[in-house]
Coordinates of C-alpha atoms in Angstrom, one line a residue:
Chain B
M1 CA 33.6 149.3 -18.6
R2 CA 33.4 145.7 -17.5
R3 CA 34.9 143.1 -19.9
E4 CA 31.6 141.4 -20.2
T5 CA 29.9 144.6 -21.3
I6 CA 32.5 145.0 -24.1
I7 CA 32.0 141.4 -25.2
N8 CA 28.2 141.9 -25.2
A9 CA 28.5 145.0 -27.3
A10 CA 30.8 143.2 -29.7
L11 CA 28.3 140.3 -30.0
A12 CA 25.3 142.6 -30.6
I13 CA 27.2 144.7 -33.2
G14 CA 28.8 141.7 -34.8
L15 CA 25.5 139.8 -35.3
L16 CA 24.1 142.9 -36.9
A17 CA 27.2 143.9 -39.0
I18 CA 27.9 140.5 -40.5
P19 CA 24.6 140.0 -42.3
L20 CA 24.6 143.7 -43.4
W21 CA 28.0 143.2 -44.9
A22 CA 26.8 140.0 -46.5
H23 CA 23.8 141.9 -47.9
V24 CA 26.1 144.3 -49.5
T25 CA 28.3 141.6 -51.0
G26 CA 25.3 139.5 -51.9
E27 CA 26.1 136.4 -49.8
I28 CA 22.5 135.3 -49.0
F29 CA 23.7 132.2 -47.2
T30 CA 25.5 134.2 -44.6
I31 CA 22.4 136.2 -43.9
T32 CA 20.4 133.0 -43.5
L33 CA 23.0 131.6 -41.1
S34 CA 22.9 134.9 -39.1
T35 CA 19.1 134.7 -39.0
R36 CA 19.3 131.2 -37.6
V37 CA 21.8 132.5 -35.0
A38 CA 19.4 135.2 -34.0
I39 CA 16.4 132.9 -33.7
L40 CA 18.2 130.1 -31.8
A41 CA 19.7 132.8 -29.5
L42 CA 16.1 134.0 -28.8
A43 CA 15.0 130.5 -28.0
A44 CA 18.0 130.2 -25.7
V45 CA 17.3 133.6 -24.1
G46 CA 14.0 132.1 -23.1
L47 CA 15.6 129.0 -21.6
N48 CA 18.3 131.1 -19.9
L49 CA 15.6 132.9 -17.9
A50 CA 14.4 129.6 -16.3
L51 CA 17.7 127.8 -16.3
G52 CA 20.2 130.6 -15.6
L53 CA 18.2 132.8 -13.2
G54 CA 15.8 130.3 -11.8
G55 CA 18.0 127.2 -11.8
L56 CA 15.1 125.3 -13.4
I57 CA 16.7 122.7 -15.5
S58 CA 14.1 122.3 -18.2
F59 CA 14.9 119.6 -20.7
G60 CA 11.6 120.1 -22.4
H61 CA 11.8 123.6 -23.9
A62 CA 11.3 122.0 -27.4
A63 CA 7.7 121.9 -26.3
Y64 CA 7.3 125.7 -26.5
F65 CA 9.6 126.0 -29.5
G66 CA 7.4 123.5 -31.3
L67 CA 4.1 125.0 -30.2
G68 CA 5.3 128.4 -31.4
G69 CA 6.2 126.8 -34.7
Y70 CA 2.9 125.0 -35.0
A71 CA 1.0 128.2 -34.1
M72 CA 2.5 129.7 -37.2
G73 CA 2.1 126.5 -39.2
I74 CA -1.6 126.0 -38.4
L75 CA -2.6 129.6 -38.8
A76 CA -0.9 130.0 -42.1
F77 CA -2.0 126.5 -43.3
H78 CA -5.7 127.5 -42.8
A79 CA -5.1 130.9 -44.4
Q80 CA -3.4 129.5 -47.5
N81 CA -6.0 126.8 -47.9
Y82 CA -9.0 129.1 -47.3
D83 CA -10.2 126.6 -44.7
P84 CA -11.4 128.4 -41.6
I85 CA -10.1 127.2 -38.2
F86 CA -13.4 127.8 -36.6
T87 CA -16.7 129.4 -37.8
W88 CA -18.4 130.1 -34.5
P89 CA -18.8 132.7 -32.9
F90 CA -17.2 134.3 -35.9
V91 CA -15.4 133.0 -38.9
F92 CA -11.6 132.8 -38.3
A93 CA -9.8 131.8 -41.5
G94 CA -6.3 131.7 -40.1
T95 CA -3.9 134.4 -40.8
K96 CA -0.6 135.3 -42.6
Q97 CA 0.1 138.3 -40.4
M98 CA 3.2 137.7 -38.3
L99 CA 2.0 140.1 -35.6
V100 CA -1.1 138.0 -35.0
I101 CA 0.9 134.8 -35.3
W102 CA 3.4 136.0 -32.7
V103 CA 0.6 136.9 -30.3
V104 CA -1.0 133.4 -30.7
A105 CA 2.5 131.7 -30.4
L106 CA 3.1 133.7 -27.2
I107 CA -0.3 132.8 -25.7
V108 CA -0.2 129.1 -26.7
S109 CA 3.3 128.5 -25.5
G110 CA 2.6 130.5 -22.3
L111 CA -0.5 128.4 -21.5
A112 CA 1.5 125.2 -22.2
A113 CA 4.3 126.4 -19.9
F114 CA 1.7 127.2 -17.3
V115 CA 0.2 123.8 -17.3
I116 CA 3.5 121.9 -17.6
G117 CA 5.0 124.2 -15.0
M118 CA 2.1 123.7 -12.6
L119 CA 2.8 119.9 -12.8
T120 CA 6.6 119.7 -12.9
L121 CA 7.4 122.5 -10.5
R122 CA 5.8 120.4 -7.8
T123 CA 9.0 118.4 -8.1
S124 CA 12.6 119.4 -8.1
G125 CA 16.1 118.1 -9.1
A126 CA 16.2 115.0 -11.2
Y127 CA 12.4 114.6 -11.2
F128 CA 12.0 118.0 -12.7
I129 CA 14.4 117.2 -15.5
M130 CA 12.8 113.9 -16.3
A131 CA 9.2 115.3 -16.1
T132 CA 9.9 118.3 -18.4
L133 CA 11.7 115.9 -20.9
A134 CA 8.7 113.6 -20.8
F135 CA 6.1 116.3 -21.4
G136 CA 8.1 117.5 -24.4
Q137 CA 8.1 114.0 -25.8
M138 CA 4.3 113.8 -25.2
L139 CA 3.8 116.8 -27.5
Y140 CA 6.1 115.2 -30.0
Y141 CA 4.0 112.1 -30.2
L142 CA 0.8 114.1 -30.2
F143 CA 1.8 116.0 -33.3
V144 CA 3.3 112.9 -35.0
S145 CA -0.1 111.2 -34.6
W146 CA -2.1 114.2 -35.8
P147 CA -2.5 113.7 -39.5
K148 CA -4.5 116.9 -40.2
Y149 CA -1.3 119.0 -39.6
G150 CA 1.1 116.8 -41.5
G151 CA 1.7 114.1 -38.9
E152 CA 5.3 112.8 -39.1
D153 CA 6.0 114.7 -42.3
G154 CA 5.2 118.2 -41.0
M155 CA 3.8 120.8 -43.3
S156 CA 5.1 123.4 -45.7
I157 CA 3.9 127.0 -45.9
Y158 CA 4.4 128.3 -49.4
L159 CA 5.0 131.9 -48.7
R160 CA 6.6 133.6 -45.7
N161 CA 4.1 135.4 -43.6
D162 CA 3.6 139.2 -43.9
F163 CA 4.7 142.0 -41.7
P164 CA 3.3 145.5 -42.3
G165 CA 5.7 147.6 -44.4
V166 CA 8.3 144.9 -44.7
N167 CA 9.1 142.5 -47.6
T168 CA 9.6 139.4 -45.5
L169 CA 10.9 137.4 -48.4
D170 CA 14.0 139.6 -48.6
P171 CA 16.5 137.8 -46.4
I172 CA 18.0 140.9 -44.8
Q173 CA 14.6 142.4 -43.9
F174 CA 13.5 139.1 -42.3
F175 CA 16.8 139.0 -40.5
L176 CA 16.2 142.5 -39.1
I177 CA 12.8 141.4 -37.8
C178 CA 14.4 138.5 -36.0
Y179 CA 17.3 140.7 -34.7
V180 CA 15.0 143.3 -33.3
L181 CA 13.0 140.6 -31.5
L182 CA 16.2 139.0 -30.1
M183 CA 17.3 142.4 -28.8
L184 CA 13.8 142.9 -27.3
G185 CA 14.1 139.4 -25.7
I186 CA 17.5 140.3 -24.2
F187 CA 16.2 143.6 -23.0
V188 CA 13.3 141.8 -21.3
S189 CA 15.5 139.3 -19.6
W190 CA 17.9 142.2 -18.5
R191 CA 15.0 144.0 -17.0
I192 CA 13.7 140.9 -15.3
A193 CA 17.1 140.0 -13.8
R194 CA 17.2 143.5 -12.1
S195 CA 13.6 143.6 -11.1
P196 CA 12.4 142.6 -7.6
F197 CA 10.8 139.6 -9.3
G198 CA 14.1 138.6 -10.9
L199 CA 15.9 139.0 -7.6
A200 CA 13.4 136.8 -5.8
L201 CA 13.8 134.3 -8.6
Q202 CA 17.6 134.2 -8.2
A203 CA 17.2 134.0 -4.5
S204 CA 14.8 131.0 -4.8
R205 CA 17.5 129.3 -6.8
Q206 CA 20.1 130.0 -4.2
N207 CA 18.1 129.4 -1.0
A208 CA 14.4 128.6 -1.3
E209 CA 13.9 128.4 2.5
R210 CA 15.2 131.9 3.1
V211 CA 12.9 133.2 0.4
E212 CA 10.0 131.6 2.0
T213 CA 10.8 133.0 5.4
V214 CA 10.5 136.6 4.0
G215 CA 7.0 135.8 2.8
I216 CA 7.6 135.0 -0.9
T217 CA 6.3 131.7 -2.4
P218 CA 9.1 130.2 -4.5
F219 CA 6.6 128.1 -6.5
R220 CA 4.7 131.1 -7.8
I221 CA 7.9 133.0 -8.7
R222 CA 9.3 130.0 -10.5
L223 CA 6.0 129.3 -12.3
A224 CA 5.9 132.9 -13.5
A225 CA 9.5 132.7 -14.7
F226 CA 8.8 129.3 -16.4
V227 CA 5.8 130.8 -18.3
I228 CA 7.8 133.9 -19.5
S229 CA 10.7 131.6 -20.4
G230 CA 8.3 129.3 -22.4
M231 CA 6.7 132.3 -24.2
I232 CA 10.1 133.7 -25.4
T233 CA 11.1 130.2 -26.7
G234 CA 7.7 129.9 -28.3
L235 CA 8.1 133.2 -30.2
A236 CA 11.5 131.9 -31.4
G237 CA 9.7 128.7 -32.6
A238 CA 7.3 130.8 -34.7
L239 CA 10.2 132.7 -36.2
M240 CA 12.1 129.5 -37.0
A241 CA 9.1 128.1 -38.7
D242 CA 8.8 131.2 -40.8
L243 CA 12.5 131.1 -41.7
N244 CA 12.2 127.5 -42.9
R245 CA 8.6 127.9 -44.2
F246 CA 8.2 124.5 -42.7
V247 CA 7.1 123.0 -39.4
G248 CA 7.6 119.4 -38.4
P249 CA 7.4 117.3 -35.2
T250 CA 11.2 117.4 -34.9
M251 CA 10.8 120.8 -33.5
F252 CA 9.4 119.0 -30.4
S253 CA 12.1 116.3 -30.3
W254 CA 14.2 115.9 -27.2
Q255 CA 17.3 116.7 -29.4
T256 CA 15.8 120.2 -29.9
S257 CA 15.5 120.6 -26.1
G258 CA 19.1 119.4 -25.8
E259 CA 20.3 121.8 -28.4
I260 CA 18.6 124.8 -26.9
M261 CA 20.3 123.8 -23.6
I262 CA 23.7 123.4 -25.3
L263 CA 23.4 127.0 -26.6
V264 CA 22.9 128.3 -23.1
I265 CA 25.8 126.3 -21.7
L266 CA 28.3 126.9 -24.5
G267 CA 27.6 130.6 -24.2
G268 CA 27.6 130.7 -20.4
V269 CA 24.7 130.1 -18.0
A270 CA 22.9 133.2 -16.7
R271 CA 25.1 135.5 -18.9
L272 CA 22.9 138.1 -20.6
Y273 CA 24.5 137.5 -24.0
G274 CA 25.4 133.9 -23.3
P275 CA 22.7 132.6 -25.6
V276 CA 24.0 134.8 -28.5
A277 CA 27.5 133.6 -28.0
G278 CA 26.3 130.0 -27.7
A279 CA 24.1 130.2 -30.8
A280 CA 26.8 131.8 -32.9
L281 CA 29.3 129.2 -31.8
F282 CA 26.9 126.4 -32.4
I283 CA 26.0 127.6 -35.9
L284 CA 29.7 128.1 -36.7
L285 CA 30.6 124.6 -35.5
E286 CA 27.7 123.2 -37.5
H287 CA 28.9 125.0 -40.6
W288 CA 32.7 124.3 -40.2
L289 CA 32.6 120.8 -38.7
G290 CA 29.6 119.8 -40.8
G291 CA 31.8 120.5 -43.8
V292 CA 34.7 118.4 -42.4
S293 CA 32.7 115.4 -41.2
D294 CA 29.2 114.0 -41.3
Y295 CA 29.6 113.1 -37.6
W296 CA 30.2 116.7 -36.5
L297 CA 27.7 116.3 -33.6
A298 CA 30.3 113.9 -32.0
F299 CA 32.7 116.8 -31.9
V300 CA 30.1 119.1 -30.4
G301 CA 29.5 116.4 -27.8
A302 CA 33.2 116.2 -27.0
L303 CA 33.4 120.0 -26.7
L304 CA 30.4 120.1 -24.5
L305 CA 31.9 117.4 -22.3
L306 CA 35.1 119.4 -22.0
V307 CA 33.2 122.6 -21.2
V308 CA 31.2 120.8 -18.5
L309 CA 34.1 119.1 -16.9
F310 CA 36.8 121.8 -17.1
A311 CA 35.4 125.1 -18.3
R312 CA 32.3 126.0 -16.3
G313 CA 31.0 129.4 -17.3
G314 CA 31.1 128.7 -21.1
L315 CA 32.5 131.0 -23.7
I316 CA 31.6 134.3 -22.1
G317 CA 32.8 132.9 -18.7
S318 CA 36.2 132.1 -20.2
L319 CA 36.5 135.4 -22.0
A320 CA 35.1 137.7 -19.3
G321 CA 36.7 135.9 -16.4
R322 CA 35.1 135.4 -13.0
E323 CA 31.6 134.0 -12.9
V324 CA 29.2 136.7 -11.8
A325 CA 25.8 135.1 -11.6
H326 CA 26.6 131.5 -10.7
D327 CA 26.7 130.3 -7.2
Chain C
M1 CA -13.0 93.4 -28.9
T2 CA -12.6 89.7 -28.6
T3 CA -11.1 88.2 -25.5
I4 CA -8.3 86.6 -27.5
L5 CA -7.2 89.9 -28.9
F6 CA -7.4 91.4 -25.4
I7 CA -5.2 88.7 -23.9
E8 CA -2.7 89.1 -26.7
Q9 CA -2.5 92.8 -26.0
V10 CA -2.1 92.2 -22.3
L11 CA 0.8 89.9 -23.1
N12 CA 2.3 92.6 -25.5
G13 CA 1.9 95.1 -22.8
L14 CA 3.6 92.8 -20.3
Q15 CA 6.5 92.3 -22.7
F16 CA 6.9 96.0 -23.2
G17 CA 6.7 96.5 -19.5
V18 CA 9.4 94.0 -18.5
M19 CA 11.7 95.6 -21.1
L20 CA 11.0 99.0 -19.6
F21 CA 11.8 97.6 -16.2
L22 CA 15.3 96.5 -17.4
M23 CA 16.0 100.1 -18.5
A24 CA 14.3 101.8 -15.5
A25 CA 16.0 99.5 -12.9
G26 CA 19.5 100.5 -14.0
L27 CA 18.6 104.2 -14.1
T28 CA 16.9 104.1 -10.7
L29 CA 19.8 102.0 -9.1
V30 CA 22.4 104.5 -10.4
F31 CA 20.2 107.4 -9.1
G32 CA 19.6 105.8 -5.8
V33 CA 23.2 104.9 -5.0
M34 CA 25.2 107.6 -6.7
G35 CA 22.5 110.4 -7.0
L36 CA 23.3 110.6 -10.7
I37 CA 20.8 111.3 -13.5
N38 CA 22.1 109.5 -16.6
L39 CA 20.8 110.4 -20.0
A40 CA 23.3 108.2 -21.7
H41 CA 21.5 105.1 -20.4
G42 CA 19.8 104.9 -23.8
S43 CA 23.2 104.7 -25.5
L44 CA 24.0 101.6 -23.4
Y45 CA 20.7 100.0 -24.7
M46 CA 21.8 100.8 -28.2
I47 CA 25.3 99.4 -27.6
G48 CA 23.7 96.1 -26.4
A49 CA 21.6 95.9 -29.5
F50 CA 24.5 96.6 -31.9
A51 CA 26.8 94.1 -30.1
A52 CA 24.1 91.4 -30.2
A53 CA 23.3 92.0 -33.9
T54 CA 27.0 92.0 -34.9
V55 CA 28.1 89.0 -32.9
S56 CA 25.0 86.9 -33.7
A57 CA 25.4 87.7 -37.4
A58 CA 29.1 86.7 -37.3
T59 CA 28.6 83.5 -35.3
G60 CA 25.0 82.6 -36.2
N61 CA 24.4 82.1 -32.5
F62 CA 21.8 84.1 -30.7
V63 CA 22.9 83.2 -27.2
L64 CA 26.5 84.3 -28.0
G65 CA 24.9 87.6 -29.3
L66 CA 23.1 88.0 -26.0
V67 CA 26.2 87.4 -24.0
A68 CA 28.1 89.8 -26.2
A69 CA 25.4 92.4 -25.5
L70 CA 25.7 92.1 -21.8
A71 CA 29.5 92.2 -21.9
A72 CA 29.7 95.1 -24.3
A73 CA 27.2 97.2 -22.4
A74 CA 28.8 96.4 -19.0
M75 CA 32.3 97.2 -20.4
A76 CA 31.1 100.4 -22.0
G77 CA 29.4 101.3 -18.7
A78 CA 32.5 100.6 -16.6
V79 CA 34.7 102.6 -19.0
V80 CA 32.4 105.6 -19.1
E81 CA 32.0 105.5 -15.3
I82 CA 35.7 105.6 -14.8
A83 CA 36.5 108.1 -17.5
V84 CA 33.6 110.6 -17.1
I85 CA 30.8 109.7 -14.8
R86 CA 32.7 109.6 -11.5
R87 CA 33.7 113.2 -12.0
L88 CA 30.0 114.1 -12.0
Y89 CA 28.8 112.6 -8.6
R90 CA 29.7 115.8 -6.7
R91 CA 28.4 118.1 -9.5
D92 CA 24.8 119.4 -9.7
H93 CA 22.2 117.9 -11.9
L94 CA 22.7 120.4 -14.7
D95 CA 26.3 119.2 -15.2
Q96 CA 25.2 115.6 -15.0
V97 CA 22.5 116.2 -17.7
L98 CA 24.9 118.1 -19.9
A99 CA 27.8 115.6 -19.7
T100 CA 25.6 112.6 -20.2
F101 CA 23.8 114.4 -23.1
A102 CA 27.3 115.0 -24.6
L103 CA 27.9 111.2 -24.2
I104 CA 24.8 110.5 -26.2
L105 CA 26.0 112.6 -29.0
I106 CA 29.4 110.9 -28.9
F107 CA 28.0 107.4 -28.7
S108 CA 25.3 108.0 -31.4
E109 CA 27.6 109.6 -33.9
G110 CA 30.4 107.1 -33.1
T111 CA 28.0 104.2 -33.7
R112 CA 26.9 105.8 -37.0
W113 CA 30.5 106.2 -38.0
V114 CA 31.3 102.5 -37.4
F115 CA 28.1 100.9 -38.5
G116 CA 26.6 103.5 -40.9
S117 CA 23.1 104.9 -40.9
F118 CA 21.3 101.8 -42.1
P119 CA 19.6 99.7 -39.5
L120 CA 20.9 96.2 -38.7
Y121 CA 18.7 93.3 -38.2
L122 CA 18.9 90.7 -35.5
D123 CA 17.3 87.4 -36.3
I124 CA 15.1 85.6 -33.8
P125 CA 16.8 82.2 -33.3
E126 CA 15.1 79.1 -34.9
M127 CA 14.2 77.7 -31.6
L128 CA 12.3 80.8 -30.5
S129 CA 10.6 81.7 -33.8
G130 CA 7.0 81.0 -34.7
P131 CA 3.9 81.0 -32.5
V132 CA 3.0 78.9 -29.6
T133 CA -0.5 77.9 -28.6
L134 CA -1.4 79.0 -25.1
P135 CA -4.1 77.5 -23.0
G136 CA -7.4 78.9 -24.3
G137 CA -6.3 78.5 -27.9
I138 CA -4.4 81.8 -28.1
E139 CA -1.6 81.8 -30.7
Y140 CA 1.3 83.9 -29.4
P141 CA 4.9 84.4 -30.7
V142 CA 7.3 82.3 -28.7
Y143 CA 10.0 85.0 -28.8
R144 CA 7.8 87.6 -27.1
L145 CA 6.9 85.0 -24.4
F146 CA 10.6 84.4 -24.0
I147 CA 11.2 88.1 -23.5
I148 CA 8.5 88.2 -20.8
V149 CA 10.0 85.1 -19.0
M150 CA 13.6 86.5 -19.3
G151 CA 12.4 89.9 -18.0
L152 CA 10.6 88.4 -15.0
A153 CA 13.6 86.1 -14.3
V154 CA 16.0 89.1 -14.3
A155 CA 13.7 91.1 -12.1
A156 CA 13.6 88.2 -9.6
L157 CA 17.3 87.9 -9.8
L158 CA 17.7 91.6 -9.2
F159 CA 15.4 91.6 -6.2
W160 CA 17.4 88.6 -4.8
L161 CA 20.7 90.3 -5.4
I162 CA 19.6 93.4 -3.6
A163 CA 17.8 91.7 -0.7
R164 CA 20.1 88.8 -0.1
T165 CA 23.7 89.3 -1.3
R166 CA 26.6 91.2 0.1
L167 CA 26.7 93.4 -2.9
G168 CA 23.0 94.1 -2.4
I169 CA 23.6 95.1 1.2
Q170 CA 26.4 97.4 0.1
I171 CA 24.1 99.0 -2.5
R172 CA 21.3 99.5 0.0
A173 CA 23.8 100.9 2.5
G174 CA 25.1 103.2 -0.2
E175 CA 21.6 104.6 -0.8
A176 CA 21.2 105.2 2.9
D177 CA 24.6 106.7 3.9
R178 CA 27.5 107.1 1.6
E179 CA 30.0 108.4 4.1
M180 CA 29.3 105.7 6.6
I181 CA 29.9 102.8 4.3
A182 CA 33.1 104.4 3.1
A183 CA 34.1 104.7 6.7
L184 CA 33.3 101.0 7.2
G185 CA 36.1 100.2 4.7
I186 CA 34.1 99.5 1.6
D187 CA 35.8 100.6 -1.6
I188 CA 33.1 103.1 -2.6
S189 CA 34.5 103.9 -6.0
K190 CA 34.7 100.3 -6.9
L191 CA 31.1 99.8 -5.7
Y192 CA 30.0 102.7 -7.9
T193 CA 31.7 101.2 -11.0
V194 CA 30.1 97.9 -10.3
V195 CA 26.6 99.4 -9.8
F196 CA 27.0 101.4 -13.0
A197 CA 28.2 98.4 -15.0
L198 CA 25.3 96.4 -13.6
G199 CA 22.8 99.0 -14.7
A200 CA 24.5 99.2 -18.1
A201 CA 24.3 95.4 -18.5
L202 CA 20.6 95.5 -17.8
A203 CA 20.1 98.2 -20.5
G204 CA 22.3 96.3 -22.9
M205 CA 20.2 93.1 -22.4
A206 CA 17.0 95.0 -23.0
G207 CA 18.5 96.4 -26.2
A208 CA 19.5 93.0 -27.4
L209 CA 16.2 91.4 -26.6
V210 CA 14.1 94.1 -28.2
G211 CA 16.6 94.4 -31.1
A212 CA 15.3 91.1 -32.5
I213 CA 11.7 92.4 -32.9
Q214 CA 12.6 96.0 -34.0
S215 CA 15.4 97.2 -36.2
V216 CA 18.8 98.0 -34.6
E217 CA 19.6 101.6 -35.3
V218 CA 21.2 104.7 -34.0
G219 CA 18.8 106.7 -31.8
M220 CA 16.8 103.6 -30.8
G221 CA 17.7 104.2 -27.1
E222 CA 16.4 107.6 -26.4
P223 CA 12.6 107.0 -26.9
V224 CA 13.0 104.1 -24.5
L225 CA 15.0 106.2 -22.1
I226 CA 12.3 108.8 -21.9
L227 CA 9.7 106.1 -21.3
A228 CA 11.9 104.8 -18.6
F229 CA 12.0 108.3 -17.0
V230 CA 8.2 108.3 -17.1
T231 CA 8.3 104.9 -15.4
I232 CA 10.6 106.2 -12.7
I233 CA 8.5 109.3 -12.1
I234 CA 5.4 107.1 -11.7
G235 CA 7.1 104.4 -9.6
G236 CA 9.3 106.7 -7.5
I237 CA 13.0 107.4 -8.0
G238 CA 15.5 105.1 -6.4
S239 CA 13.0 102.3 -5.8
I240 CA 13.4 99.0 -7.7
K241 CA 9.9 97.9 -6.7
G242 CA 8.6 101.2 -7.9
A243 CA 10.4 100.7 -11.2
F244 CA 8.8 97.3 -11.6
V245 CA 5.3 98.4 -10.9
G246 CA 5.7 101.6 -12.9
A247 CA 7.2 99.7 -15.9
L248 CA 4.3 97.2 -16.0
L249 CA 1.7 100.1 -15.6
V250 CA 3.3 102.0 -18.5
G251 CA 3.7 98.9 -20.7
L252 CA 0.1 97.8 -20.2
I253 CA -1.6 101.2 -20.4
D254 CA 0.4 102.2 -23.4
T255 CA -0.2 99.0 -25.3
L256 CA -3.9 98.6 -24.4
G257 CA -4.6 102.3 -24.9
R258 CA -3.3 102.1 -28.5
T259 CA -5.6 99.2 -29.4
M260 CA -8.6 100.1 -27.3
L261 CA -9.0 103.9 -27.4
P262 CA -9.7 104.0 -31.2
L263 CA -12.3 101.3 -30.6
V264 CA -13.8 103.1 -27.7
F265 CA -14.1 106.4 -29.6
G266 CA -15.4 104.4 -32.6
S267 CA -18.3 103.1 -30.6
F268 CA -19.8 106.5 -30.1
M269 CA -18.4 108.7 -32.8
A270 CA -20.1 108.7 -36.1
D271 CA -17.0 109.4 -38.2
A272 CA -14.9 106.3 -38.1
S273 CA -11.6 107.8 -39.3
A274 CA -12.0 110.8 -37.0
A275 CA -12.5 108.3 -34.1
T276 CA -9.3 106.5 -35.0
T277 CA -7.4 109.8 -35.2
V278 CA -8.7 111.1 -31.9
G279 CA -8.3 107.7 -30.3
S280 CA -4.7 107.2 -31.4
A281 CA -3.7 110.8 -30.6
L282 CA -5.1 110.4 -27.1
A283 CA -3.5 107.0 -26.8
S284 CA -0.1 108.4 -27.5
M285 CA -0.6 110.8 -24.6
L286 CA -2.1 108.3 -22.1
I287 CA 1.0 107.4 -20.1
Y288 CA 2.0 111.1 -19.8
I289 CA -1.4 111.8 -18.5
L290 CA -0.9 109.0 -16.0
M291 CA 2.4 110.6 -15.1
A292 CA 0.7 114.0 -14.7
G293 CA -1.8 112.4 -12.3
V294 CA 1.0 110.9 -10.2
L295 CA 2.8 114.3 -10.1
I296 CA -0.4 115.8 -8.8
A297 CA -1.4 113.1 -6.3
R298 CA 2.0 111.9 -5.2
P299 CA 4.9 114.0 -6.6
Q300 CA 7.5 111.6 -5.0
G301 CA 6.1 108.6 -7.0
L302 CA 4.0 105.6 -6.0
F303 CA 6.9 104.0 -4.1
G304 CA 9.2 107.0 -3.5
A305 CA 10.2 108.1 0.0
A306 CA 8.4 111.2 1.0
A307 CA 10.5 114.3 0.3

């Protein structure tokens, strides 16, 4: 077995075993931390698809994370206030069903990624980074200036949404939902990486001209990848909103985009389980350093700087050795 | 809307625009010459504002504060360039983004550690406070007028520097062909440090000037940084002229949109509060819509070289 496969298995089992153990010993807080790891990792799995495989440096993935969050927030807000979202052609009163919320989150963030991708993928390099960052900020300001859904203060959802046959208020059961979705997300990105589509995507990153000469349009491949990437991150946003039972415009902030990107980088770009390693490391740092100093983000910054300057390949890259999917 | 209010808003937009230009000029210079995308430019803006607030509070002299802002931002820029940034020129954009994002975290948290989380205040000097009556009977704050004049003067100085001086020739040559100017015996790494420090000084100056009308706090730089990115996308990357036109466009459209759109919607919508809501929500998106339009019509920006 390859070293990376062993590390991946250890991460997958560890992320499941730790909260189960915490459930047995009654440490609710550890379960919540693990749930955060799973959700953030899912958001980063989404970005990793665009960034790692496609080389599309999106600094605006907070847009999809936030839209997923607000999809949950708005649907549940209307349901809990018995205030229908629309009454024509039929009455839709919002919903507290996670399954419906997830579908809406996937569609909304997918549509947003399609529009933003159509615009930003016309550019490349530094332009692409700046444009994605700017569109993320646009949505931030839009939701800040939209008083109906909380404006700057965001809005709270009193009860976590429902999932058939599951008590979602039980921390371990909600964790398992998030864990299963994370594994599904990883499975999807594993399948994509090996599919003809994924190969074309990676080839467009490495040499777009050659891809074009064999009759594939890099723009369409990239756009499709960008949309799928945004949808996965959007789903993670809906889960994060459900975990916190709160949505606010900070989900859209450029810091959120930066954090999702840090997760990918700390774990290792284009590594299948890089997002999981990155999210686990980030949450551990937040937990440990946050206890030591209020300025823990400065240490994260210093660590990130060292990783970028000296340890390309991130955590999994340093543990598993030679980079495999990075050119 | 009255004409007086309109002219006031145009002046406000102009003031916002010239400040954006100071930010965007540094970013676009650094990108043009070194090919570097620098997210930490907003931190230099913040450093300028904090230096100005601290020094002018200690000495009671605004001009000293301004000088301190320029010096502190240029120093910070030069140190960062030598310690970190110059390792990034040969790296790809991802590494540049990450490393400069890391610098934001370090600068922001470092500043919070030194100055605390509470905002500082920078007082407008006696001489520049109060309103002035412009021709046509318009009352306008002297300080904002001062910012417009300073911004335009710096813009003119920058155009002169780039078009007429030896440093400007080196900068333009650096944009055109790096290897060649190195071969001609110009110390390229010194040139890079100077250009970076120059960009930093412009950002620091913008921070100090704006710091007197807003509060000086951690995180003040990044919203401006993102607007400067919008400016650069509209104007075209690497072009000072593009940065100037883009900055004025963004400043005017954003400011005028915020006052006029709610009024426009109010003129045909029955529900006044809904009109205000829709108008101000749309106004907050206006410059991004402009940016989207530019991306569709001219992805390389208004003054950018064709790709």
